[in-house]
Amino acid sequence: MTGALQRFLPLIVTTAVLVVGFLLCAAQFPNFASWRVVGNLLTDNAFLGITAVGMTFVILSGGIDLSVGAVIGFTTVLLAVLIEQGGWHPVPAFAVALIAAGGFGAAMGGVIHVFQMPPFIVTLAGMFIARGLGFVLTTDSVPINHPLYGELNDMALRFDFGLKLSLPALLMLGVVLAAVVLAHWTRFGANLYALGGNRQSAELMGVPVARTTVAVYGLSGLLAGLAGIVFSLYTGAGYSLAATGVELDTITAVVIGGTQLTGGYGYVVGTFVGVLIQGLIQTYITFDGTLSSWWTKIAIGVLLFVFILLQKGLLVVWAGRGGEPAEA
Amino acid sequence: MTLSAPGPSRNLPQYGALIAVLLANWLLFPDFFAIRLQDGRLFGSLIDVLNRGAPVALLAIGMTMVIATRGVDLSVGAVMAISGAIAATMTGAGWSLPAVLAASLAAGLLCGLWNGLLVAVLRIQPIIATLILMVAGRGIAQLVTEGQIVTFTSPALAFIGSGSFLTVPMPVVLTIVALAVTALLVRATALGLMIEAVGVNRLSSAGAGVNTPVVLVAVYVWCGLCAAVAGLIVTADIRGADANNAGLWLELDAILAVVVGGTSLLGGRFGLVLSVVGALIIQAMNTGILLSGFKPEFNLIVKAGVLLVVLLLQSPTLTLFLPRPKGARPIGTVKPPVAPTSGGAKP
Amino acid sequence: MTASTAPPSAPLLAIRGLSKAFLGVQALDGVDFTLRHGEIHALLGENGAGKSTLIKTLTGVYQRDGGTVALEGREIAPRGVEEAQRLHIGTVYQEVNLLPNLSVAENLFLGRQPMRWGLVDRGAMRRRARAVLQPYGLSIDVTAPLGRFSVATQQIIAIARAVDMSAKVLILDEPTASLDAQEVAVLFKVMRTLRSRGIGIVFVTHFLDQVYEVCDSITVLRNGRLVGERRTAELPRLDLVAMMLGRELEAAAHRIDLGPAEVDSRPPLASFKGFGKARSVEPFDLDIRPGEVVALAGLLGSGRTETVRLVFGMDRADRGEATVDGRTIRLKGPRDAVRLGFGFCPEDRKKEGIVGELSVRENIILALQARQGWLKPIPRRRQEEIADRFIRLLDIRTPDAERPIQLLSGGNQQKALLARWLATEPRLLILDEPTRGIDVGAHAEIIRLIERLCADGMALLVVSSELEEIVAYSRRVVVLRDRRHVAELRGGEVSVERIVAAIASETPHAIASETPATGSGAEVRQ
Amino acid sequence: QAADKKLVVGFSQIGSESGWRAAETKTAKAEADKRGIDLKISDAQQKQENQIKAVRSFVAQGVDAIFIAPVVATGWDSVLKEAKEAKIPVVLLDRQIETKDPSLYMTAVTSDTVHEGRVAGEWLAKQTGGKCAVVELQGTVGSSPAINRKKGFDEIVAKNPGMKIIRTQSGDFTRAKGKEVMESFIKAENGGKGICAVYAHNDDMAVGAIQAIKEAGLKPGKDILVVSIDGVPDIFKAMSEGEANATVELTPNMAGPAYDALIAFKKDGKAPPKWIQTESALFTPDTAKAEYERRKDAY
Ligand SMILES: Nc1ncnc2c1ncn2[C@@H]1O[C@H](COP(=O)(O)OP(=O)(O)OP(=O)(O)O)[C@@H](O)[C@H]1O
Ligand SMILES: Nc1ncnc2c1ncn2[C@@H]1O[C@H](COP(=O)(O)OP(=O)(O)OP(=O)(O)O)[C@@H](O)[C@H]1O
Ligand SMILES: [Mg+2]
Ligand SMILES: [Mg+2]
């Protein structure tokens, strides 16, 4: 069963890194090792986590999706406009938002496949379009005052030992679980890995490339839409500039989570851990509270570097030379 | 190797698109092509396109080669900020222009070296490797300027941004020089071939004896240098270093320019000139939007629309029907050497 | 689509006037091909004749320009492999086309995984995977990533997958290229059972013995055109070769006769003492003298490839020492080897050999350029001369030297790689399965070439699964078993029988025990 | 009761996207030291989600008070509720928020960004006798100062039929974009002849515009009037050289008053007014030199 260990090594290592990091923080700050901090980690990064799951699928299939941040922003605006100005009830608004986001993603997937254009560019254009549409709907930030929002926000799972899981946190956990099943217990999942492993081979083995490509970008869009809903709950508003730069945060999370940007290798759970690692870095910096704007940036970069080095190092140590596939 | 990606089927769309966009601008704004002399410096919208396009064009030149090796450099924007910050603060502190330039370029070189080592030696995936510097680099730049916009008055440095050489604005001149030097570097040597080989298949190239690590480091260093020059230009242009905003998101424009120029993100064949054309297409588009008087809310949508059209033009699906690449040469049109010098096997 | 019910007489597969053109090449030109029920049909032709194209067009990878295809009298036009598979046509394409990142089991059942309650039943998949591989004597960890296994093993898995899928037609494009005698035997057994079940098999190969061993009939292509179809029994070898080449083949390769004394007296060009690598190959001693051909023989997985990879520095040896021209040297990587005048044609052409997007010319001069360094570019004219010379010398079928090498047929890619190293005038040329996928004409040509090179004082280290070939040109054979050098035959001793004896003298079936041993050479290839 | 022990204040700052912002942070530190307050600053890199995270972890740390410079007006209710539940007073700096429940924060120390726009507009109207073709350099599309400073200015334009905005584009609050946009404005309005004044949403863009005007061979401040908002040193320099005409100050010292309010509140629990407004004074070239000297080290 050393084979299994071999395969899950990146995952194990990443998780180890997270735990070590948390312990170090806890050692430095008294109030750090509290259930509240843990709860915050999950709640504050919920939308990031949900988006990252979609991104993981796209990257596994050998693509990339730069539009997610913009789609989140657009979704929040759409919701705000529908609910506040259109007087809709949130639930149908959610449905519309999800359909719109999913459709948008699928459309990008279609373009990518039919015209064989690089995903990086198509989704970059997608990013422009989604932001642009947001601006066109409204440039100012619109508060959402529907009572349901308040109720949803107060909704939470409280454990008597002190942990509080808010609705966003629960949603994220749910999505992650569903994603694991999708990735490893469905044909779609297998096709994704196949596509990322080698496109031509996949085609020669009868993988429905077109369908899978459209589906995976559609899924990513859908999850970005869901993340948008979470974000609008989280902030109780719609804002066209919301979640700028989130695409990079998600990609980083995915890669820290041990997924190969070249596609074919990686795990959803790893991404989840990656998201938490990023959240940890954020929290650490806030707890420290002495860093100026620029030192914050530098610290983030350095910590990122350290985490990646730790990963590489541990992999080499544990797996003998070169446990992971060369990304050449 | 080919300096511009081979075959009319790959070149047509870029030049076509550039002309199309320029014409569109002209329709939106009749005096678009009007050019006059202003204080011994060419002046007009067309010049603006070249002038404002210069930084992205410079980035695109460096980025092209990085992308040709199947990599990408997200840190160029931050590197611009760093070199700019250094230039402005040093000038403020009264250093001489040569010293200032040397320092800024050195900074760019170091940044490139760092990226190159992460990618080539530590084998970190390029996006992430350069993301580190993209985040931290801007911090470093702000550290230098302490978050302020450091202004300077030295006309010498300002000349780089708003001066002119034979009535041609300096940024344009610098870009042309950079393009020429780079082209020479890759065409007059075998570097181009090796870059493409590494990009297409790192394993095979290494197996054939290509020094892949050195090639990789080299391209990232060069990319860093180009970014540094771009940083100098923007700083000199506004006579101040704006560490937080200099080159912000420009890495995306640069990548865009390269791809619009027809170089594949999967590495391999690259076209320097075409990347510069790509940069000009993007800038022409931006200038057009500014001249058009659309509401700013629409900027992004217009931009995306035009981009998609340009890219569709070169999508393999559509170019399939265009004439096949030139340079095809029936075997034996070159007569064999008189005496087979390389004679492992004599025909 | 004429949905007429098939008349009993209708052939299983009837291809009529099939045509396919690529930019600049008419790969197929009105080809007819008929496959009957329960028949093994050889599809033969030179490299670049159009065999693979025929197969890919037939299975919907390429869309045909013209012609018709009828399966049991019913017209078909699959728009993709998926559709072909639904028509019960299973295919093994040239060059293993599986997914290195997926487990063996997932590769075997991709797209047709056993399902339970709407979810993939991984347990059942594993069990069935083992069952599917069983007839081939492969008892491997089916949950291990495919990439961990050697080319040969992957080839077998690809075959197993296709066989398991094809209820009507099985197409095999050069499946035996990387197999050795034992696996081939196993494969033929499987093919015969399928035939007896009425399944039709299309079999592409360059080994004529294999054709005469299993095939009922033969169709020959040349330059994309049909030359003719014959019953195997009625077609003598020489006529077949003539059909393929369009000319008589000059007398087959003769032995080189360098008296042992003469060569052994020369000082060794390169010698390796206790050379080896943990978890890869046991330490070995090896002397290579100028002008001699040393062959490595063994079963697959015996460590031949690893041995030569060490010698070329592709993998770093962690013990022993190497001396070249009497001077001790450290091989830190291929670059050092190239500078020493070594050359290496790897086993996995696609992954470690060709630089797909670059032109044939650039591929040919790449090594030479690399050795000269980037500062001394080879002038374009000179490049073209070199390219043209080798294209002619090795008869590489390509419309022009500027064509991306990935568009060449498999065998022609192999030749181009050979050209890459010949251009560097190496002192030691290492070839891992050099004649894999190369047609009879070229085969003879290459063997003759090898002899000439040695006559000019070049040393050769060859890995080959074709013992006849080894015997034909090598005067020293090192036999490997389980990653250990077990025997060395010199001069007169070299004969197929002796080699087989040396290989077989113990554990005849290495393959039966294949495990993706951590850190094994296979893993290096990921 | 714990009046003697050092106050710990958590300050969620937007970032350092402009010189003004950096100055605000700097003064916040300085003022804190004066009063012996322990200030924990968290920089949100211009992202609301980061600000919310920051506030949450301030609550987790149990600070005595939380200052927020909100990047956007909406979306604070739920996190402020958590602060309220934890009995931590919240003070808003330099920007208001939109909320149904004002009790969520103790007070807001801000200027009125709409008012700033009005002040700039009124000055311009007075200068030009209500007759002027204005080009406008907007801030980042969608950012609240951009929206409000436009709103305020537009009110005045509406009042003066002779005044109108002939071109408006976003300069992203930066010099570089300000210059680029102004360049094209000048081209578009035949060499700038059609332009009477440029109104920039912040000084940085104005400085950029001034350079563009000069390079087009025109005189900023004369051929084209320049009015902007913020009052950073560089604009005063420009004014003293006669290249800019007016700026509306937005003081970077927002924290100072906030601390005082907080300390008073902690001492004898008296709640400060809901809105402590900093005044938006308009400055013109005559005082420019002195003002520049006063400011240059605050920045
Ligand atoms: N995708 C392609 N694009 C362009 N030309 C191609 C393509 N595939 C094959 N060709 C050309 O078609 C011709 C036939 O190639 P094919 O692969 O069918 O030969 P083959 O009979 O399989 O040879 P081999 O025995 O070496 O595999 C060759 O000249 C090859 O260069
Ligand atoms: N039958 C097998 N049993 C165990 N491992 C194997 C077997 N076949 C291949 N492998 C793995 O693949 C590696 C590559 O084998 P290698 O190619 O060096 O042997 P070879 O003699 O060259 O066989 P081939 O004919 O595949 O080249 C082996 O070292 C081993 O790790
Ligand atoms: Mg073939
Ligand atoms: Mg081998």
Coordinates of N, CA and C and ligand atoms in Angstrom, one line a residue, chain C residues 51-52 94 173-174 410, ligand 3:
Chain C
K51 N -0.9 3.8 -43.3 CA -1.6 2.8 -42.5 C -2.3 3.5 -41.3
S52 N -1.5 4.2 -40.5 CA -2.1 4.8 -39.3 C -3.2 5.8 -39.8
Q94 N -1.0 3.7 -32.9 CA 0.4 3.6 -32.8 C 0.9 4.5 -31.6
D173 N -2.4 -1.1 -34.3 CA -1.4 -0.4 -35.1 C 0.0 -0.6 -34.4
E174 N 0.8 -1.4 -35.0 CA 2.1 -1.7 -34.5 C 2.1 -2.0 -33.0
G410 N 5.1 7.6 -37.6 CA 5.9 7.2 -36.5 C 7.3 6.8 -36.9
Ligands
MG3 MG 1.8 4.4 -38.4

